[in-house]
PDB file of C-alpha atoms in Angstrom:
ATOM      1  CA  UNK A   1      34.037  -8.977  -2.153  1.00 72.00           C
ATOM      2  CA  UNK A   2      33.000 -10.999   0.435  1.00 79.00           C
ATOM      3  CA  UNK A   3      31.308 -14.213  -1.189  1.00 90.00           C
ATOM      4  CA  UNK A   4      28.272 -16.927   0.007  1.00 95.00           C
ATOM      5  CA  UNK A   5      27.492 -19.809  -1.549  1.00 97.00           C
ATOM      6  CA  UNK A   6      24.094 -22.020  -2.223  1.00 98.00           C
ATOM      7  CA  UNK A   7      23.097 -24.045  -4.579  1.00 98.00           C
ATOM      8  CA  UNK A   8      21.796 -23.076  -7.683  1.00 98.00           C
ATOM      9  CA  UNK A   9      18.601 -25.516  -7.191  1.00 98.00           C
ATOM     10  CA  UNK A  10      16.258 -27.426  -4.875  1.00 98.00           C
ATOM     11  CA  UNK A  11      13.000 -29.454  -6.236  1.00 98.00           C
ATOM     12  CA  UNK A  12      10.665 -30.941  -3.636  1.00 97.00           C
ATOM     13  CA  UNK A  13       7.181 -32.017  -4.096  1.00 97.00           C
ATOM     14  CA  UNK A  14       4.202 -29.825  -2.464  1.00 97.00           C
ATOM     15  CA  UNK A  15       3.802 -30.372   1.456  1.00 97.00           C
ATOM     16  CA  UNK A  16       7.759 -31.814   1.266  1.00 98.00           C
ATOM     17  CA  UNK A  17      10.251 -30.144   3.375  1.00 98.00           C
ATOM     18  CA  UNK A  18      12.729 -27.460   1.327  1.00 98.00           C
ATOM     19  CA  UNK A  19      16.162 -27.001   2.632  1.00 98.00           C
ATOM     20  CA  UNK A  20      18.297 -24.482   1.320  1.00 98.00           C
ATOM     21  CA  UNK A  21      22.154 -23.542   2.293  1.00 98.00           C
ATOM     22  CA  UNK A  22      24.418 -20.758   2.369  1.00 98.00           C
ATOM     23  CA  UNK A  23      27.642 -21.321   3.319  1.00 96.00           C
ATOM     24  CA  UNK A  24      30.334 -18.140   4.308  1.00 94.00           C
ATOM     25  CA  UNK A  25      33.392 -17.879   6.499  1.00 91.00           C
ATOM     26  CA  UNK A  26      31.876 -15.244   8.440  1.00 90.00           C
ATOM     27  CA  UNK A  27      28.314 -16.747   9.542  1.00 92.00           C
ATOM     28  CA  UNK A  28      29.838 -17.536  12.948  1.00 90.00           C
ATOM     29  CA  UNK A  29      30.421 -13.883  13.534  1.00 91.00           C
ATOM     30  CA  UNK A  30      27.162 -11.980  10.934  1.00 92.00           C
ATOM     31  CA  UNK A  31      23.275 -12.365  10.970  1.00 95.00           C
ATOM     32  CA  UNK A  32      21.647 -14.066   7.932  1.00 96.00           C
ATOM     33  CA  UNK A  33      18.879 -12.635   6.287  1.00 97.00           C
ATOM     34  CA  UNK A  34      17.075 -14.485   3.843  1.00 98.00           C
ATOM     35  CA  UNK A  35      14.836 -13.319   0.881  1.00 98.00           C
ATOM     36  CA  UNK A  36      12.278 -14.296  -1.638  1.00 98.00           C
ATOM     37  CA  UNK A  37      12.066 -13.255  -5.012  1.00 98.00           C
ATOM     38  CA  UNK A  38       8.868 -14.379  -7.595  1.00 97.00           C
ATOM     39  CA  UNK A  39       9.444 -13.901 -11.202  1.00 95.00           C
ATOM     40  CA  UNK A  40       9.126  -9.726 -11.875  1.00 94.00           C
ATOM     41  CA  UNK A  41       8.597  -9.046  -8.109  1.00 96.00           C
ATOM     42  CA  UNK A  42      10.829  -7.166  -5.762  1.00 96.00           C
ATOM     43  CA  UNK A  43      12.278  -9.601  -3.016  1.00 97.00           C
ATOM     44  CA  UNK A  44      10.746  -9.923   0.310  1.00 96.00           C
ATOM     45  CA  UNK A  45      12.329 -10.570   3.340  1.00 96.00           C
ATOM     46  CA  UNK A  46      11.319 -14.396   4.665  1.00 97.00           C
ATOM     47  CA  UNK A  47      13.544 -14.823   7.497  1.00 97.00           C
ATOM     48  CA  UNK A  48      15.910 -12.007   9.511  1.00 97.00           C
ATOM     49  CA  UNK A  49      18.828 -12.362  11.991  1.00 96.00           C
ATOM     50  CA  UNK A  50      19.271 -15.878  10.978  1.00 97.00           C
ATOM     51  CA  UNK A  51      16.264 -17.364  12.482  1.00 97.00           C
ATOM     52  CA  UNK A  52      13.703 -14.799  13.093  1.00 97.00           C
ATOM     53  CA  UNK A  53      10.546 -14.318  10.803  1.00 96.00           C
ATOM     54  CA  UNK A  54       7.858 -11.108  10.481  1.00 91.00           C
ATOM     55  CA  UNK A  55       4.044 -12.098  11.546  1.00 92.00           C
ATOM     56  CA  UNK A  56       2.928 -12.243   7.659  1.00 93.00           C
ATOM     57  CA  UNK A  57       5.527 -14.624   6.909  1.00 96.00           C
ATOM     58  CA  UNK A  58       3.807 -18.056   6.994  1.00 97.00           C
ATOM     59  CA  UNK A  59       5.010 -19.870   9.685  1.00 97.00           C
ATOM     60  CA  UNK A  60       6.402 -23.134   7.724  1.00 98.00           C
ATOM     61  CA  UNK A  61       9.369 -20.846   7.050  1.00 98.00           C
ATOM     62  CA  UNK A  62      12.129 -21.026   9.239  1.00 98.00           C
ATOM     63  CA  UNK A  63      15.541 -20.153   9.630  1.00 98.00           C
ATOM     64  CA  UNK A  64      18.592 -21.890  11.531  1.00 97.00           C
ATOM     65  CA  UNK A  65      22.623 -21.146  11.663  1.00 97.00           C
ATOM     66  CA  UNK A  66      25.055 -23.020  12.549  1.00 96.00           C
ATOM     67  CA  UNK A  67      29.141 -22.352  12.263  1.00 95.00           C
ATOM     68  CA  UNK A  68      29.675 -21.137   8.497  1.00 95.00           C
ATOM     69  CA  UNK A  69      26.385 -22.454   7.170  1.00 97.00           C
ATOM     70  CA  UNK A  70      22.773 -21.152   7.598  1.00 98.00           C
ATOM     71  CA  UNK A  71      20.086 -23.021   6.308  1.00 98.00           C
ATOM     72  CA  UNK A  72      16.211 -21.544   5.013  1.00 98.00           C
ATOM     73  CA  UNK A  73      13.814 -24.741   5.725  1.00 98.00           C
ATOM     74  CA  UNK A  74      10.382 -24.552   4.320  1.00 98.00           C
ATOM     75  CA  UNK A  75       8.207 -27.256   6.200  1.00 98.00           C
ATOM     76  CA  UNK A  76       5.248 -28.594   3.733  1.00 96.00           C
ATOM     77  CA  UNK A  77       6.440 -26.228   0.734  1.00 97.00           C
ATOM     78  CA  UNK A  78       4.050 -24.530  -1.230  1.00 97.00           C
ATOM     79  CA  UNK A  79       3.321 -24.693  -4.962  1.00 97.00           C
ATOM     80  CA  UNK A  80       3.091 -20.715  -4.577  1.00 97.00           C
ATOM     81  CA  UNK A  81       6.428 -21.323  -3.006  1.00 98.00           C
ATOM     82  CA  UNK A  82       8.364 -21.407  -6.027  1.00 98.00           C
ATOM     83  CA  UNK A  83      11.150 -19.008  -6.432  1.00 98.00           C
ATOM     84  CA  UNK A  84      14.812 -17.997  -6.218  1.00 98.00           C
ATOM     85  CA  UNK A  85      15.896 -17.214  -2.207  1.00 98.00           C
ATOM     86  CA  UNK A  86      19.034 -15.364  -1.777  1.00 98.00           C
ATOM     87  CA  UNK A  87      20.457 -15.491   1.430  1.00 97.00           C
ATOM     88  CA  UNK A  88      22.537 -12.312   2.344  1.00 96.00           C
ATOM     89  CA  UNK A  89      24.911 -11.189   5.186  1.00 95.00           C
ATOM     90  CA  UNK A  90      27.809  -9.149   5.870  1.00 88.00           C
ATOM     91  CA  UNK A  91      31.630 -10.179   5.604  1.00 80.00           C
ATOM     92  CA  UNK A  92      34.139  -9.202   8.066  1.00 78.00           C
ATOM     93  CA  UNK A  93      34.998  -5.896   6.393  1.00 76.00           C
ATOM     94  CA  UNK A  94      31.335  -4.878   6.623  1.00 78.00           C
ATOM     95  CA  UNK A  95      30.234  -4.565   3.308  1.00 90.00           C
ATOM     96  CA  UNK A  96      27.304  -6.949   2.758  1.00 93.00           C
ATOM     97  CA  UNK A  97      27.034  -9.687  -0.239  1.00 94.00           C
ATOM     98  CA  UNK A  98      23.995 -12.242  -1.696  1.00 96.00           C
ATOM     99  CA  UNK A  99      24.341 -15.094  -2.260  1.00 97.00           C
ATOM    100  CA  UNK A 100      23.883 -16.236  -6.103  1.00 97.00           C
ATOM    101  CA  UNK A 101      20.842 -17.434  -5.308  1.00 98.00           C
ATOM    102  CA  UNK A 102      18.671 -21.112  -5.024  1.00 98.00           C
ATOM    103  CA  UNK A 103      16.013 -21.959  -7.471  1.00 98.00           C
ATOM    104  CA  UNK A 104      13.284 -23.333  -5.747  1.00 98.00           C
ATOM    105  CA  UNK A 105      11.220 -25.186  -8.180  1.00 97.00           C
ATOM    106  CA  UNK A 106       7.967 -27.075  -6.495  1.00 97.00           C
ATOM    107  CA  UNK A 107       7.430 -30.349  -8.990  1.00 91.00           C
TER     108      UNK A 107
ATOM    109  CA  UNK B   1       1.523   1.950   4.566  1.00 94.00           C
ATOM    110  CA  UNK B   2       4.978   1.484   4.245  1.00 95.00           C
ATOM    111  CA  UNK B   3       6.562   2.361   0.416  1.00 97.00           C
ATOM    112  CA  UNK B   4       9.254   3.273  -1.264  1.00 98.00           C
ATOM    113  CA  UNK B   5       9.256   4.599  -4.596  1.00 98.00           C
ATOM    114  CA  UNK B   6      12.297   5.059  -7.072  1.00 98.00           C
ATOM    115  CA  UNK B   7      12.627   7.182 -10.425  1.00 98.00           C
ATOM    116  CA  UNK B   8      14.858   8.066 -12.566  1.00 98.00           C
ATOM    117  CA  UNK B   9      15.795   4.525 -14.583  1.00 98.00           C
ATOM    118  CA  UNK B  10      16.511   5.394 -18.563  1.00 97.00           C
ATOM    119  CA  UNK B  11      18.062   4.516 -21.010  1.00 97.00           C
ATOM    120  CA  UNK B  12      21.601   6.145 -21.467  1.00 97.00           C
ATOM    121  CA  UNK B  13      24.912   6.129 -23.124  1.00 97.00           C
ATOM    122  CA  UNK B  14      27.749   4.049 -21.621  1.00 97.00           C
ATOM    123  CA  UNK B  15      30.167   6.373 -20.411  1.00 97.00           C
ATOM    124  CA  UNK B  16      27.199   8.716 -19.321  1.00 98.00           C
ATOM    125  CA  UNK B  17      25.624  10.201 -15.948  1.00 98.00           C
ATOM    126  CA  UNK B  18      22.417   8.769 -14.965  1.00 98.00           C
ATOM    127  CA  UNK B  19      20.575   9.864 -10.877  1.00 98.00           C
ATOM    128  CA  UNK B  20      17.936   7.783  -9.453  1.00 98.00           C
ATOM    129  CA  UNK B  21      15.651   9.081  -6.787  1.00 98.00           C
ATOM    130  CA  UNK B  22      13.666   6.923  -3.916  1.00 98.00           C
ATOM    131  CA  UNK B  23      10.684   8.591  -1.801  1.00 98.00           C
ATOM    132  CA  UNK B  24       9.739   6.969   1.251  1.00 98.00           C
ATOM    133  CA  UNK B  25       6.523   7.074   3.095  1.00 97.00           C
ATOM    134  CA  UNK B  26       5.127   5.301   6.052  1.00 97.00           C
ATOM    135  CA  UNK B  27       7.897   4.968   7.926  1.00 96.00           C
ATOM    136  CA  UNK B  28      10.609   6.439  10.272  1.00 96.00           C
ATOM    137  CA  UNK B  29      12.660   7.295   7.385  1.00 97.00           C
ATOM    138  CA  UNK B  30      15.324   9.303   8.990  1.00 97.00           C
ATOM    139  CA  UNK B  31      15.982   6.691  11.526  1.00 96.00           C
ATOM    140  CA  UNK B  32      17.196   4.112   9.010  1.00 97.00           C
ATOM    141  CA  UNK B  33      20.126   3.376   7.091  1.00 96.00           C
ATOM    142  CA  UNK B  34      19.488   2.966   3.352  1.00 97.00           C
ATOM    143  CA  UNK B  35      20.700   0.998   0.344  1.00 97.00           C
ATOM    144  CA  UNK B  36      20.814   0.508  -3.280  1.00 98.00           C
ATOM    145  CA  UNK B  37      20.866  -3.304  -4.773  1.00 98.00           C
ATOM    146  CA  UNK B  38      21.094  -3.809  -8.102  1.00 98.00           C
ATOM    147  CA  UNK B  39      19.567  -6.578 -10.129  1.00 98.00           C
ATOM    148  CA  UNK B  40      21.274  -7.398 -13.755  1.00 97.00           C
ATOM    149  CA  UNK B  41      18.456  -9.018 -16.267  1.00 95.00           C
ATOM    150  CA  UNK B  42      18.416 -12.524 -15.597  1.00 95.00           C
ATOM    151  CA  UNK B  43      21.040 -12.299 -12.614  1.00 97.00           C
ATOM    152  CA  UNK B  44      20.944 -12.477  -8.917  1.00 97.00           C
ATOM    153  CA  UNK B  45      20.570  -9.407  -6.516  1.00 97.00           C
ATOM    154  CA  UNK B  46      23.923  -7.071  -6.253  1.00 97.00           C
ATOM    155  CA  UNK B  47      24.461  -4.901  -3.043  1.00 96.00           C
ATOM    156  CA  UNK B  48      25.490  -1.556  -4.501  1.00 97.00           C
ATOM    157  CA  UNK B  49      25.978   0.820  -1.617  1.00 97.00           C
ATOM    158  CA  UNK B  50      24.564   2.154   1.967  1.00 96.00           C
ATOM    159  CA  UNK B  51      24.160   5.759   3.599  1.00 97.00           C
ATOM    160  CA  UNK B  52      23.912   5.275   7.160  1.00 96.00           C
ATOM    161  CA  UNK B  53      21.301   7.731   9.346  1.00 97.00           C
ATOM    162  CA  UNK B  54      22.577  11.076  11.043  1.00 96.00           C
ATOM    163  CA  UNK B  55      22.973   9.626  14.140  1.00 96.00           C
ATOM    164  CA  UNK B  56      25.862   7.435  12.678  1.00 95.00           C
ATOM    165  CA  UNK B  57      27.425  10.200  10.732  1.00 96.00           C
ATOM    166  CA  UNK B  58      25.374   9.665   7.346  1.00 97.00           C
ATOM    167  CA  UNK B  59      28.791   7.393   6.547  1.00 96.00           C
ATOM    168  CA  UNK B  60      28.386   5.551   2.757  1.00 97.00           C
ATOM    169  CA  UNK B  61      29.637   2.603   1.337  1.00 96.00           C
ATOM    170  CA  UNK B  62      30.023   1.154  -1.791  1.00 96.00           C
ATOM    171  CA  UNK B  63      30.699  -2.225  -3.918  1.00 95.00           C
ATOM    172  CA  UNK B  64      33.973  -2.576  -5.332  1.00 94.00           C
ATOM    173  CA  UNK B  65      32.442  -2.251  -8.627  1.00 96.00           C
ATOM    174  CA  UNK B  66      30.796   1.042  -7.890  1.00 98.00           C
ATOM    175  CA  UNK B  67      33.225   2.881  -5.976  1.00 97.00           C
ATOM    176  CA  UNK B  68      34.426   5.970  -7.054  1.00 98.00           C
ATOM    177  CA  UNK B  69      31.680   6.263  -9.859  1.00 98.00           C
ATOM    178  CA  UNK B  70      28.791   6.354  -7.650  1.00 98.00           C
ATOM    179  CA  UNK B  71      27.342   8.292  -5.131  1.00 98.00           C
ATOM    180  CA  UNK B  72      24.611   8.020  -2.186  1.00 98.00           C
ATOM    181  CA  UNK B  73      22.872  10.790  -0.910  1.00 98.00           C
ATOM    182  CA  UNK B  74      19.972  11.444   1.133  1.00 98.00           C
ATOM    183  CA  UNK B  75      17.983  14.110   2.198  1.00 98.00           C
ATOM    184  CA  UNK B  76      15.969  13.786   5.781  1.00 98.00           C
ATOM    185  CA  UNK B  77      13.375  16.539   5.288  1.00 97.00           C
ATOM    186  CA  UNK B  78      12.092  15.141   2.185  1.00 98.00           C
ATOM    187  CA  UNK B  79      12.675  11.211   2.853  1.00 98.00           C
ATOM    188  CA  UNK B  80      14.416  11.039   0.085  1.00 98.00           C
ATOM    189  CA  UNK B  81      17.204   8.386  -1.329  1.00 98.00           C
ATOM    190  CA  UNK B  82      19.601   9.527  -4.023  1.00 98.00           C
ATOM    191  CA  UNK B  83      21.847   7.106  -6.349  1.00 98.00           C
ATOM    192  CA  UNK B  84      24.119   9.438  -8.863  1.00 98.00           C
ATOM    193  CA  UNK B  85      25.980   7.243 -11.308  1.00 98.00           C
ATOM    194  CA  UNK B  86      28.841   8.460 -13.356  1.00 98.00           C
ATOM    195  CA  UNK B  87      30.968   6.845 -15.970  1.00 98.00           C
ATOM    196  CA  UNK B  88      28.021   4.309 -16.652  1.00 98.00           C
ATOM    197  CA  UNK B  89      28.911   0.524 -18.267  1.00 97.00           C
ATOM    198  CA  UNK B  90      27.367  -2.065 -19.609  1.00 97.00           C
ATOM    199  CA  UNK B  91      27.697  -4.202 -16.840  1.00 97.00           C
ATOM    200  CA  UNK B  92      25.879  -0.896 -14.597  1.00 98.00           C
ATOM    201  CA  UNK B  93      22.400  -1.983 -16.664  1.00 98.00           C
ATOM    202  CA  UNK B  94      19.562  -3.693 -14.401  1.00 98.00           C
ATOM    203  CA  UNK B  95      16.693  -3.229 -11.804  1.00 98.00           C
ATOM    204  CA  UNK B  96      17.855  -1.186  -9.043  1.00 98.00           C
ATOM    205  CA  UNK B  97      15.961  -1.278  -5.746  1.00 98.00           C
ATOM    206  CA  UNK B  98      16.096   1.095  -2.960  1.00 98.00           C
ATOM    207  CA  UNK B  99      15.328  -0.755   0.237  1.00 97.00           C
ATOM    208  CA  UNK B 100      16.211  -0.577   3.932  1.00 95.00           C
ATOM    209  CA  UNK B 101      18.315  -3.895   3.561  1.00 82.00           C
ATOM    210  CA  UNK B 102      15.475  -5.544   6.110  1.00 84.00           C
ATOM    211  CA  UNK B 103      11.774  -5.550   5.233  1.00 89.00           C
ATOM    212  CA  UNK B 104      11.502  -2.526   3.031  1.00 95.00           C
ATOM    213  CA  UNK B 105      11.827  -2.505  -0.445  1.00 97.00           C
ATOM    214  CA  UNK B 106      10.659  -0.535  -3.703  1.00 97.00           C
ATOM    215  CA  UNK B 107       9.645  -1.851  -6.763  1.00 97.00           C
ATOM    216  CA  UNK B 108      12.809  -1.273  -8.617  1.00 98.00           C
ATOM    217  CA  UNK B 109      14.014   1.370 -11.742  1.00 98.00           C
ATOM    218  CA  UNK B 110      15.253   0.496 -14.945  1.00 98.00           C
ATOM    219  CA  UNK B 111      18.831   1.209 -15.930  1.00 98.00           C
ATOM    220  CA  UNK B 112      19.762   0.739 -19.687  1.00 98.00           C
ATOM    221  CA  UNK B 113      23.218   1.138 -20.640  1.00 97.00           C
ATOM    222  CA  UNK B 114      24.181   0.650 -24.306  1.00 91.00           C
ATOM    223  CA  UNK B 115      27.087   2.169 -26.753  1.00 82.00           C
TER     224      UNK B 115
END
């Protein structure tokens, strides 16, 4: 299966700046989509074809791509914030994957 | 308002038959292509499997992990999303979501696999 990476944690302070990666050999060629998940919540899309964003998405999330890596940047983070983003795209064959997931903890 | 509601999460037998329904509501449902993702307790989301809509042939696909156990089904006229799962494991236990891969999601049945 087609497989994205990210790391398994980011801690920022509130009103830092929040970067999380995903890395994949084909971002150059697939959209990104990007997802929030709260503790016993269904995810919720944050960020869509790798830098767009729905109206009731604040706007201090944003989304950027760039060769095989995609980045999720939350400007002045949140404490309510805090949670694990999967990133998630398609590979070459089609079939879609998630990434493992970043733990975003807000210290 | 847009929702999406599944059923059918139980416990069961490992080696057993299990199907999971999703209604839809609020939206365009025949229009979109539809998907299962899986969650395992304490794990990361799991892409299971897509139907496409009629207009692209109502084609399905599935994780290697599913394929040839599971099925995908969907029925227009009701807005409904169907997940049958066959020859169950214990790695098949977890939250499963139906959700339009993009801003729609459900809240998620519970799948319990034991011996």
């Amino acid at each position: 299966s087609y497989e994205l990476t990210q790391p398994p944690s980011v801690s920022v302070s509130p009103g830092q700046t929040a970067r999380i990666t995903c890395s994949g050999e084909a971002l150059p060629k697939k959209f990104v989509y990007w997802y929030q998940q709260k503790s016993g919540q269904a995810p919720v899309m944050v960020i869509y074809e790798d830098n767009k964003r729905l109206s009731r998405i604040p706007e201090r999330f944003s989304g950027s791509a760039s060769g095989t890596m995609a980045t999720l940047t939350i400007s002045g983070a949140q404490v309510e914030d805090e949670a694990d983003y999967y990133c998630y795209s398609a590979g070459i064959s089609g079939n879609p994957s998630f990434g493992p997931g970043t733990k975003l903890n807000i210290l | 308002e847009v929702r999406l509601v599944e059923s059918g999460g139980t416990w069961v037998q490992t080696g057993g038959s299990l199907r999971l329904s999703c209604v839809a509501s609020g939206f365009n449902f025949s229009n979109y292509w539809m998907s299962w993702v899986r969650q395992a307790p304490g794990q990361g989301l799991e892409w299971v499997g897509r139907i496409k809509d009629r207009a692209d042939g109502e084609t399905t696909h599935y994780a290697a992990p599913v394929k040839g156990r599971f099925t995908i089904s969907r029925d227009d006229s009701t807005k409904m999303l169907f997940l049958e799962m066959n020859s169950l494991r214990g790695e098949d236990a977890g939250v499963y979501y139906c959700t339009t891969e993009t801003q729609y999601w459900g809240h998620g049945t519970l799948v319990t696999v034991s011996p």
